[in-house]
CSV table of C-alpha atoms and ligand atoms in Angstrom, one decimal:
chain,number,residue,atom,x,y,z
R,1325,UNK,CA,0.0,0.0,0.0
R,1326,UNK,CA,1.0,3.6,-0.7
R,1327,UNK,CA,1.6,6.1,2.1
R,1328,UNK,CA,-1.5,8.1,1.1
R,1329,UNK,CA,-3.7,5.0,1.4
R,1330,UNK,CA,-2.1,3.8,4.7
R,1331,UNK,CA,-2.7,7.3,6.2
R,1332,UNK,CA,-6.3,7.5,5.0
R,1333,UNK,CA,-7.0,4.3,6.8
R,1334,UNK,CA,-5.0,5.3,9.9
R,1335,UNK,CA,-7.0,8.5,10.2
R,1336,UNK,CA,-10.1,6.5,10.7
R,1337,UNK,CA,-8.5,4.4,13.5
R,1338,UNK,CA,-6.0,6.7,15.3
R,1339,UNK,CA,-6.4,10.3,16.3
R,1340,UNK,CA,-4.8,12.4,13.5
R,1341,UNK,CA,-3.7,9.1,12.0
R,1342,UNK,CA,-0.5,8.9,14.1
R,1343,UNK,CA,0.9,7.8,17.4
R,1344,UNK,CA,2.7,11.1,18.2
R,1345,UNK,CA,1.6,14.5,16.9
R,1346,UNK,CA,4.8,15.7,15.1
R,1347,UNK,CA,4.5,12.9,12.7
R,1348,UNK,CA,1.2,14.1,11.2
R,1349,UNK,CA,2.5,15.7,8.1
R,1350,UNK,CA,0.0,17.3,5.7
R,1351,UNK,CA,-1.4,16.1,3.4
R,1352,UNK,CA,-0.1,12.8,4.5
R,1353,UNK,CA,3.2,11.5,6.1
R,1354,UNK,CA,5.4,9.0,4.2
R,1355,UNK,CA,5.5,5.6,5.7
R,1356,UNK,CA,8.9,3.9,6.1
R,1357,UNK,CA,9.5,0.4,5.1
R,1358,UNK,CA,13.1,0.1,6.2
R,1359,UNK,CA,16.1,2.1,7.2
R,1360,UNK,CA,19.9,1.7,6.9
R,1361,UNK,CA,22.7,4.0,8.1
R,1362,UNK,CA,21.7,7.6,7.2
R,1363,UNK,CA,18.9,6.6,4.9
R,1364,UNK,CA,15.2,5.9,5.2
R,1365,UNK,CA,13.4,4.0,2.5
R,1366,UNK,CA,9.7,4.7,2.1
R,1367,UNK,CA,6.9,2.4,1.1
R,1368,UNK,CA,6.4,4.6,-2.0
R,1369,UNK,CA,9.9,3.7,-3.1
R,1370,UNK,CA,11.8,6.8,-2.1
R,1371,UNK,CA,15.3,6.9,-0.7
R,1372,UNK,CA,15.8,9.7,1.8
R,1373,UNK,CA,18.8,11.1,3.7
R,1374,UNK,CA,17.5,11.2,7.3
R,1375,UNK,CA,18.2,14.4,9.2
R,1376,UNK,CA,15.4,13.8,11.7
R,1377,UNK,CA,16.9,10.5,13.1
R,1378,UNK,CA,13.7,9.7,15.1
R,1379,UNK,CA,14.0,13.2,16.8
R,1380,UNK,CA,17.4,12.5,18.4
R,1381,UNK,CA,18.1,8.9,19.6
R,1382,UNK,CA,19.9,7.6,16.5
R,1383,UNK,CA,23.4,9.2,16.8
R,1384,UNK,CA,24.9,6.1,15.3
R,1385,UNK,CA,22.4,6.1,12.4
R,1386,UNK,CA,19.9,3.3,11.6
R,1387,UNK,CA,20.7,-0.4,12.1
R,1388,UNK,CA,24.2,0.2,13.4
R,1389,UNK,CA,26.0,-3.2,13.6
R,1390,UNK,CA,27.2,-2.8,17.2
R,1391,UNK,CA,23.7,-2.1,18.4
R,1392,UNK,CA,22.1,-4.8,16.3
R,1393,UNK,CA,24.6,-7.3,17.7
R,1394,UNK,CA,23.8,-6.3,21.3
R,1395,UNK,CA,20.0,-6.5,20.7
R,1396,UNK,CA,20.3,-9.9,19.0
R,1397,UNK,CA,22.5,-11.3,21.8
R,1398,UNK,CA,20.0,-10.1,24.4
R,1399,UNK,CA,17.0,-11.5,22.4
R,1400,UNK,CA,18.5,-15.0,22.7
R,1401,UNK,CA,18.5,-14.7,26.5
R,1402,UNK,CA,15.0,-13.2,26.8
R,1403,UNK,CA,13.9,-9.6,26.8
R,1404,UNK,CA,11.9,-9.0,30.0
R,1405,UNK,CA,12.4,-10.7,33.4
R,1406,UNK,CA,10.9,-8.4,36.0
R,1407,UNK,CA,14.1,-8.9,38.0
R,1408,UNK,CA,17.4,-6.9,38.1
R,1409,UNK,CA,19.9,-7.8,35.4
R,1410,UNK,CA,23.7,-7.5,35.6
R,1411,UNK,CA,23.9,-4.8,32.9
R,1412,UNK,CA,21.9,-2.4,35.1
R,1413,UNK,CA,24.6,-1.6,37.6
R,1414,UNK,CA,27.2,-1.8,34.8
R,1415,UNK,CA,25.3,0.8,32.8
R,1416,UNK,CA,24.6,2.8,35.9
R,1417,UNK,CA,28.4,2.9,36.6
R,1418,UNK,CA,29.2,4.2,33.1
R,1419,UNK,CA,26.4,6.9,33.2
R,1420,UNK,CA,27.2,8.2,36.6
R,1421,UNK,CA,30.9,8.3,35.8
R,1422,UNK,CA,30.2,10.3,32.7
R,1423,UNK,CA,28.2,12.9,34.7
R,1424,UNK,CA,30.4,14.2,37.5
R,1425,UNK,CA,28.4,14.8,40.7
R,1426,UNK,CA,25.6,12.6,39.6
R,1427,UNK,CA,26.1,9.7,42.1
R,1428,UNK,CA,23.1,7.6,41.4
R,1429,UNK,CA,20.6,6.8,38.6
R,1430,UNK,CA,17.2,5.3,38.2
R,1431,UNK,CA,16.3,3.8,34.8
R,1432,UNK,CA,12.8,4.4,33.4
R,1433,UNK,CA,11.1,3.9,30.0
R,1434,UNK,CA,10.9,7.3,28.4
R,1435,UNK,CA,12.2,10.9,28.7
R,1436,UNK,CA,8.7,12.1,29.8
R,1437,UNK,CA,8.8,9.6,32.7
R,1438,UNK,CA,12.3,10.8,33.7
R,1439,UNK,CA,11.3,14.5,34.0
R,1440,UNK,CA,8.0,13.7,35.7
R,1441,UNK,CA,9.9,11.7,38.4
R,1442,UNK,CA,12.7,14.3,38.6
R,1443,UNK,CA,10.2,17.0,39.4
R,1444,UNK,CA,8.4,14.9,42.0
R,1445,UNK,CA,11.8,14.1,43.5
R,1446,UNK,CA,12.8,17.8,43.6
R,1447,UNK,CA,9.5,18.6,45.4
R,1448,UNK,CA,10.0,15.7,47.8
R,1449,UNK,CA,13.6,16.8,48.6
R,1450,UNK,CA,13.0,20.5,49.0
R,1451,UNK,CA,9.4,20.3,50.5
R,1452,UNK,CA,8.6,23.2,48.2
R,1453,UNK,CA,5.9,23.3,45.5
R,1454,UNK,CA,6.6,25.4,42.4
R,1455,UNK,CA,8.8,24.7,39.5
R,1456,UNK,CA,10.3,27.1,37.0
R,1457,UNK,CA,10.5,26.1,33.4
R,1458,UNK,CA,11.8,27.9,30.3
R,1459,UNK,CA,9.3,29.1,27.7
R,1460,UNK,CA,9.6,26.8,24.7
R,1461,UNK,CA,11.3,24.1,26.7
R,1462,UNK,CA,9.9,20.7,26.1
R,1463,UNK,CA,10.2,18.0,28.9
R,1464,UNK,CA,7.7,15.4,27.7
R,1465,UNK,CA,3.9,15.2,27.6
R,1466,UNK,CA,2.9,15.3,31.3
R,1467,UNK,CA,0.8,17.9,33.1
R,1468,UNK,CA,3.4,19.9,35.0
R,1469,UNK,CA,5.4,20.8,31.9
R,1470,UNK,CA,2.8,21.2,29.2
R,1471,UNK,CA,2.8,25.0,29.4
R,1472,UNK,CA,4.4,27.0,26.6
R,1473,UNK,CA,6.1,23.7,25.6
R,1474,UNK,CA,8.2,23.3,22.5
R,1475,UNK,CA,8.3,20.4,20.0
R,1476,UNK,CA,4.9,19.3,18.6
R,1477,UNK,CA,3.1,21.6,21.1
R,1478,UNK,CA,4.6,24.6,19.4
R,1479,UNK,CA,4.3,23.3,15.9
R,1480,UNK,CA,0.6,22.6,16.2
R,1481,UNK,CA,0.1,25.9,18.0
R,1482,UNK,CA,-1.3,24.3,21.2
R,1483,UNK,CA,1.4,25.0,23.7
R,1484,UNK,CA,-1.1,24.7,26.5
R,1485,UNK,CA,-2.9,21.4,26.5
R,1486,UNK,CA,-6.6,21.0,27.2
R,1487,UNK,CA,-7.2,18.7,30.1
R,1488,UNK,CA,-4.4,20.1,32.2
R,1489,UNK,CA,-5.8,21.6,35.4
R,1490,UNK,CA,-5.1,25.3,36.0
R,1491,UNK,CA,-4.4,24.3,39.6
R,1492,UNK,CA,-1.6,22.1,38.5
R,1493,UNK,CA,-0.1,24.6,36.0
R,1494,UNK,CA,-0.3,27.3,38.6
R,1495,UNK,CA,2.7,25.7,40.1
R,1496,UNK,CA,4.7,26.0,36.9
R,1497,UNK,CA,6.4,29.3,36.4
R,1498,UNK,CA,7.6,30.3,32.9
R,1499,UNK,CA,10.6,32.4,32.2
R,1500,UNK,CA,12.4,33.3,29.0
R,1501,UNK,CA,15.7,31.6,28.1
R,1502,UNK,CA,19.0,33.5,28.2
R,1503,UNK,CA,17.7,35.9,30.8
R,1504,UNK,CA,19.1,35.3,34.3
R,1505,UNK,CA,17.7,38.5,35.6
R,1506,UNK,CA,14.1,37.3,35.2
R,1507,UNK,CA,15.1,34.2,37.1
R,1508,UNK,CA,16.7,36.2,39.9
R,1509,UNK,CA,13.7,38.5,40.2
R,1510,UNK,CA,11.3,35.6,40.3
R,1511,UNK,CA,13.2,33.7,43.0
R,1512,UNK,CA,13.6,36.8,45.1
R,1513,UNK,CA,9.8,37.1,45.3
R,1514,UNK,CA,8.8,33.4,45.5
R,1515,UNK,CA,10.2,31.2,48.2
R,1516,UNK,CA,8.2,28.2,47.2
R,1517,UNK,CA,10.2,27.1,44.2
R,1518,UNK,CA,11.5,23.5,44.4
R,1519,UNK,CA,13.3,23.3,41.1
R,1520,UNK,CA,14.2,24.9,37.8
R,1521,UNK,CA,14.0,22.5,34.8
R,1522,UNK,CA,15.8,23.5,31.7
R,1523,UNK,CA,17.1,22.1,28.4
R,1524,UNK,CA,20.6,23.6,28.7
R,1525,UNK,CA,20.6,24.0,24.9
R,1526,UNK,CA,17.0,24.4,23.7
R,1527,UNK,CA,16.5,21.5,21.4
R,1528,UNK,CA,12.7,21.3,20.9
R,1529,UNK,CA,12.5,24.8,19.3
R,1530,UNK,CA,16.1,25.0,18.4
R,1531,UNK,CA,18.9,24.6,18.6
R,1532,UNK,CA,18.8,27.9,20.6
R,1533,UNK,CA,22.2,28.3,22.2
R,1534,UNK,CA,23.0,29.5,25.7
R,1535,UNK,CA,24.7,32.9,25.7
R,1536,UNK,CA,28.1,33.2,27.4
R,1537,UNK,CA,27.9,32.3,31.1
R,1538,UNK,CA,24.1,32.0,31.0
R,1539,UNK,CA,24.2,28.4,32.4
R,1540,UNK,CA,26.8,29.4,35.0
R,1541,UNK,CA,24.6,32.3,36.1
R,1542,UNK,CA,21.4,30.2,36.5
R,1543,UNK,CA,23.5,27.7,38.5
R,1544,UNK,CA,24.7,30.2,41.0
R,1545,UNK,CA,21.2,31.9,41.2
R,1546,UNK,CA,19.4,28.7,41.9
R,1547,UNK,CA,22.0,27.6,44.4
R,1548,UNK,CA,21.7,30.9,46.3
R,1549,UNK,CA,17.9,30.4,46.7
R,1550,UNK,CA,18.2,26.6,47.5
R,1551,UNK,CA,16.4,25.8,44.3
R,1552,UNK,CA,17.4,22.5,42.6
R,1553,UNK,CA,18.6,22.8,39.1
R,1554,UNK,CA,17.4,20.0,36.7
R,1555,UNK,CA,19.2,19.7,33.4
R,1556,UNK,CA,16.9,18.0,30.9
R,1557,UNK,CA,19.5,16.4,28.7
R,1558,UNK,CA,17.2,14.0,27.0
R,1559,UNK,CA,18.4,15.4,23.6
R,1560,UNK,CA,21.9,16.8,24.6
R,1561,UNK,CA,23.0,13.8,26.7
R,1562,UNK,CA,25.7,12.0,24.6
R,1563,UNK,CA,24.7,14.2,21.7
R,1564,UNK,CA,27.0,17.2,22.6
R,1565,UNK,CA,29.7,14.8,23.8
R,1566,UNK,CA,30.3,12.4,26.7
R,1567,UNK,CA,28.6,14.0,29.7
R,1568,UNK,CA,26.3,16.2,27.5
R,1569,UNK,CA,25.9,19.9,28.0
R,1570,UNK,CA,26.9,19.9,31.7
R,1571,UNK,CA,30.4,18.7,30.9
R,1572,UNK,CA,30.6,20.8,27.7
R,1573,UNK,CA,29.8,24.0,29.6
R,1574,UNK,CA,31.2,22.9,33.0
R,1575,UNK,CA,28.0,23.4,35.0
R,1576,UNK,CA,26.9,20.9,37.6
R,1577,UNK,CA,23.1,20.6,38.0
R,1578,UNK,CA,21.5,18.8,41.0
R,1579,UNK,CA,19.5,16.4,38.9
R,1580,UNK,CA,19.8,15.3,35.2
R,1581,UNK,CA,17.3,13.6,33.0
R,1582,UNK,CA,18.4,11.5,30.1
R,1583,UNK,CA,16.7,9.5,27.3
R,1584,UNK,CA,16.8,9.2,23.6
R,1585,UNK,CA,20.5,8.3,22.8
R,1586,UNK,CA,21.0,6.2,26.0
R,1587,UNK,CA,18.5,3.6,24.6
R,1588,UNK,CA,20.2,3.1,21.3
R,1589,UNK,CA,16.9,3.5,19.5
R,1590,UNK,CA,14.8,1.5,22.0
R,1591,UNK,CA,12.6,3.2,24.6
R,1592,UNK,CA,14.4,4.5,27.7
R,1593,UNK,CA,14.8,7.3,30.1
R,1594,UNK,CA,16.9,7.9,33.2
R,1595,UNK,CA,17.2,10.4,36.0
R,1596,UNK,CA,20.4,11.0,37.9
R,1597,UNK,CA,21.4,13.1,40.8
R,1598,UNK,CA,23.4,13.8,43.8
R,1599,UNK,CA,23.4,10.8,46.1
R,1600,UNK,CA,21.6,12.6,49.0
R,1601,UNK,CA,18.7,13.5,46.7
R,1602,UNK,CA,18.5,10.1,44.9
R,1603,UNK,CA,18.4,8.4,48.3
R,1604,UNK,CA,14.9,9.7,48.6
R,1605,UNK,CA,13.6,7.6,45.7
R,1606,UNK,CA,11.6,4.4,46.6
R,1607,UNK,CA,12.4,1.9,47.9
R,1608,UNK,CA,15.4,3.7,49.4
R,1609,UNK,CA,13.2,6.7,50.3
R,1610,UNK,CA,9.6,8.1,50.3
R,1611,UNK,CA,9.4,9.5,46.7
R,1612,UNK,CA,7.5,6.9,44.8
R,1613,UNK,CA,8.6,5.9,41.3
R,1614,UNK,CA,8.1,2.5,39.5
R,1615,UNK,CA,7.7,0.9,36.1
R,1616,UNK,CA,7.1,-2.6,34.6
R,1617,UNK,CA,9.5,-1.9,31.8
R,1618,UNK,CA,12.1,0.2,33.8
R,1619,UNK,CA,15.6,-1.1,33.2
R,1620,UNK,CA,14.3,-3.7,30.7
R,1621,UNK,CA,17.3,-5.7,29.4
R,1622,UNK,CA,16.7,-5.0,25.7
R,1623,UNK,CA,16.8,-1.2,26.0
R,1624,UNK,CA,19.8,-1.4,28.4
R,1625,UNK,CA,21.6,-3.7,26.0
R,1626,UNK,CA,21.1,-1.3,23.0
R,1627,UNK,CA,21.9,1.7,25.2
R,1628,UNK,CA,25.1,0.3,26.7
R,1629,UNK,CA,26.3,-0.7,23.3
R,1630,UNK,CA,25.7,2.8,22.0
R,1631,UNK,CA,27.4,4.5,24.9
R,1632,UNK,CA,30.4,2.1,24.8
R,1633,UNK,CA,30.7,2.7,21.1
R,1634,UNK,CA,30.8,6.4,21.7
R,1635,UNK,CA,33.4,6.0,24.5
R,1636,UNK,CA,35.6,4.0,22.1
R,1637,UNK,CA,35.2,6.5,19.3
R,1638,UNK,CA,35.3,9.8,21.1
R,1639,UNK,CA,36.7,11.5,18.0
R,1640,UNK,CA,33.4,11.2,16.2
R,1641,UNK,CA,32.1,14.2,18.1
R,1642,UNK,CA,34.7,16.4,16.3
R,1643,UNK,CA,33.8,14.7,13.0
R,1644,UNK,CA,30.1,15.4,13.6
R,1645,UNK,CA,30.9,19.0,14.4
R,1646,UNK,CA,33.0,19.3,11.2
R,1647,UNK,CA,30.1,18.0,9.1
R,1648,UNK,CA,27.7,20.7,10.4
R,1649,UNK,CA,30.4,23.3,9.9
R,1650,UNK,CA,30.9,22.1,6.3
R,1651,UNK,CA,27.2,22.6,5.7
R,1652,UNK,CA,27.3,26.1,7.1
R,1653,UNK,CA,30.5,27.1,5.2
R,1654,UNK,CA,29.0,26.0,2.0
R,1655,UNK,CA,25.7,27.8,2.1
R,1656,UNK,CA,25.6,30.0,-1.0
R,1657,UNK,CA,24.1,32.9,0.9
R,1658,UNK,CA,22.1,33.3,4.1
R,1659,UNK,CA,19.1,34.7,2.4
R,1660,UNK,CA,16.7,36.0,4.9
R,1661,UNK,CA,17.5,33.2,7.4
R,1662,UNK,CA,20.1,32.1,9.8
R,1663,UNK,CA,22.0,28.9,10.2
R,1664,UNK,CA,22.6,27.7,13.8
R,1665,UNK,CA,24.6,24.7,14.7
R,1666,UNK,CA,26.2,23.0,17.8
R,1667,UNK,CA,28.0,19.7,17.3
R,1668,UNK,CA,25.6,17.5,15.3
R,1669,UNK,CA,22.6,19.7,16.0
R,1670,UNK,CA,21.7,22.3,13.4
R,1671,UNK,CA,19.0,24.2,11.7
R,1672,UNK,CA,18.2,26.9,9.3
R,1673,UNK,CA,15.8,29.4,10.9
R,1674,UNK,CA,13.7,31.6,8.6
R,1675,UNK,CA,14.6,34.7,10.6
R,1676,UNK,CA,17.4,37.3,10.1
R,1677,UNK,CA,19.4,36.5,13.2
R,1678,UNK,CA,19.7,33.4,15.4
R,1679,UNK,CA,16.9,33.4,17.9
R,1680,UNK,CA,17.8,33.8,21.6
R,1681,UNK,CA,14.5,32.6,23.1
R,1682,UNK,CA,11.0,31.2,22.4
R,1683,UNK,CA,9.6,34.7,21.5
R,1684,UNK,CA,12.2,35.1,18.8
R,1685,UNK,CA,11.8,31.6,17.5
R,1686,UNK,CA,8.1,32.2,17.0
R,1687,UNK,CA,8.9,35.1,14.7
R,1688,UNK,CA,10.2,32.7,12.1
R,1689,UNK,CA,8.6,32.7,8.7
R,1690,UNK,CA,6.9,29.3,9.0
R,1691,UNK,CA,5.3,29.6,5.5
R,1692,UNK,CA,8.7,29.9,3.9
R,1693,UNK,CA,9.8,26.9,6.0
R,1694,UNK,CA,6.9,24.8,4.7
R,1695,UNK,CA,7.9,25.5,1.1
R,1696,UNK,CA,11.6,24.8,1.9
R,1697,UNK,CA,10.7,21.6,3.7
R,1698,UNK,CA,8.8,20.2,0.8
R,1699,UNK,CA,11.5,21.1,-1.7
R,1700,UNK,CA,14.1,19.4,0.6
R,1701,UNK,CA,12.0,16.3,0.7
R,1702,UNK,CA,11.7,16.3,-3.1
R,1703,UNK,CA,15.5,16.6,-3.2
R,1704,UNK,CA,15.7,13.5,-1.1
R,1705,UNK,CA,16.3,14.9,2.3
R,1706,UNK,CA,14.0,14.3,5.3
R,1707,UNK,CA,14.2,17.2,7.8
R,1708,UNK,CA,11.9,17.2,10.8
R,1709,UNK,CA,8.7,18.6,9.5
R,1710,UNK,CA,8.7,21.7,11.6
R,1711,UNK,CA,10.5,25.0,11.8
R,1712,UNK,CA,10.8,24.3,15.5
R,1713,UNK,CA,12.5,20.9,15.7
R,1714,UNK,CA,16.3,20.5,15.7
R,1715,UNK,CA,17.9,18.7,12.8
R,1716,UNK,CA,20.5,16.0,13.5
R,1717,UNK,CA,23.4,14.3,11.9
R,1718,UNK,CA,24.6,10.8,12.8
R,1719,UNK,CA,28.0,9.1,12.4
R,1720,UNK,CA,26.5,7.2,9.5
R,1721,UNK,CA,26.1,10.4,7.4
R,1722,UNK,CA,28.8,10.2,4.6
R,1723,UNK,CA,30.7,13.0,2.9
R,1724,UNK,CA,28.4,12.2,-0.1
R,1725,UNK,CA,25.3,12.7,2.1
R,1726,UNK,CA,26.7,16.1,3.3
R,1727,UNK,CA,27.3,17.2,-0.3
R,1728,UNK,CA,23.8,16.3,-1.3
R,1729,UNK,CA,22.5,18.2,1.7
R,1730,UNK,CA,24.5,21.3,0.8
R,1731,UNK,CA,23.3,21.2,-2.8
R,1732,UNK,CA,19.8,20.8,-1.7
R,1733,UNK,CA,20.1,23.6,0.9
R,1734,UNK,CA,21.4,25.9,-1.8
R,1735,UNK,CA,18.7,25.2,-4.3
R,1736,UNK,CA,15.7,24.8,-2.0
R,1737,UNK,CA,15.8,28.0,0.1
K,3206,LIG,C1,12.1,14.0,23.7
K,3206,LIG,C2,12.3,14.8,25.0
K,3206,LIG,C3,11.6,14.5,26.2
K,3206,LIG,C4,10.6,13.4,26.2
K,3206,LIG,O1,11.1,12.1,26.0
K,3206,LIG,P1,10.2,10.9,25.5
K,3206,LIG,O2,11.1,9.7,25.5
K,3206,LIG,O3,9.6,11.3,24.2
K,3206,LIG,O4,9.1,10.8,26.5
K,3206,LIG,C5,11.9,15.2,27.3
K,3206,LIG,N1,12.8,16.2,27.3
K,3206,LIG,C6,13.4,16.5,26.2
K,3206,LIG,C7,14.4,17.6,26.2
K,3206,LIG,C8,13.2,15.9,25.0
K,3206,LIG,O5,13.8,16.3,23.9
């Protein structure tokens, strides 16, 4: 069946025809039949260079042999036991060592779950109620963080979800990114803030980059008001390097949430923190958190294979950075847009200057983006179907792929 037919049927059976909102491309999304390396192959017979990479997890590209081998080996021994498995402490050891100051980790099944638990934990630890979040920051699809959220919520223009109680959201304070003074002023007036949650580099409307010393400043402000700092590194963890943004920028949060890359393409999430905070998590402490699929052996096997591979090939981070630099340096002209990149994260914003925050991101010319996106698809390149999502490269993208991307960029804008 063709994509158009599959979607027509799916629309009758599933809300919007999809399992997650960003995938609902108009007039219909393409359906994928298989993937390999940096390429997706659609049921309609197209071969596309993938710069979406499942929205972040696939830093090694599709069907990487090291991950495939790990999954196959685990399959032979079973894929769900409901008991601890030896690779849990092994993976915990690697992840905590990679994030200095994060002494303990709890594995969960998605990024959403990890931020939900981290927020509960912060409230349990501080005995305070409010949280501060960044406008345009996306931390998954649960109530506390579905206010002015990035990702699909911004794309579809529904940054505030129906069904979320005003009473709940009243405890979520929004502040603009890259503005430490607003944070300082808020905390000086509100002594009931348990935590600030932030994507250190805004990924779900970006990349929007932190200005010089911004992350250091919010660290010292939160510290001085006894507010826990949660770095949501679900995208940036192992994407910006081993240890993510916190190591890259040299800032130590109190709690960290991870997901995406650490599952190697299978569902996973994790939250990490200082030992004295993590000791409050059940069954060690009174903050409840649990999950049937938490620490499932298949996700752990894929994740540990990915992280080990990255440890053994640290130089790939420089190579990835070179690739996005090559794209930038070969843009024929900036037109009326701006190209932003950080490591293997990049995007062309239809806006004169790189946006500093959510407000500026929303000024982008989304109609021009739509036209550009379709032309790129016709040129054989799959970008995330939104002006607001980050584009990614993987280690599987070849020099030939990069050349094709550059040519397309120059003819499609
Ligand atoms: C993707 C994402 C999440 C949610 O993770 P899921 O696995 O989709 O639940 C949370 N925070 C950030 C920063 C993300 O990019």
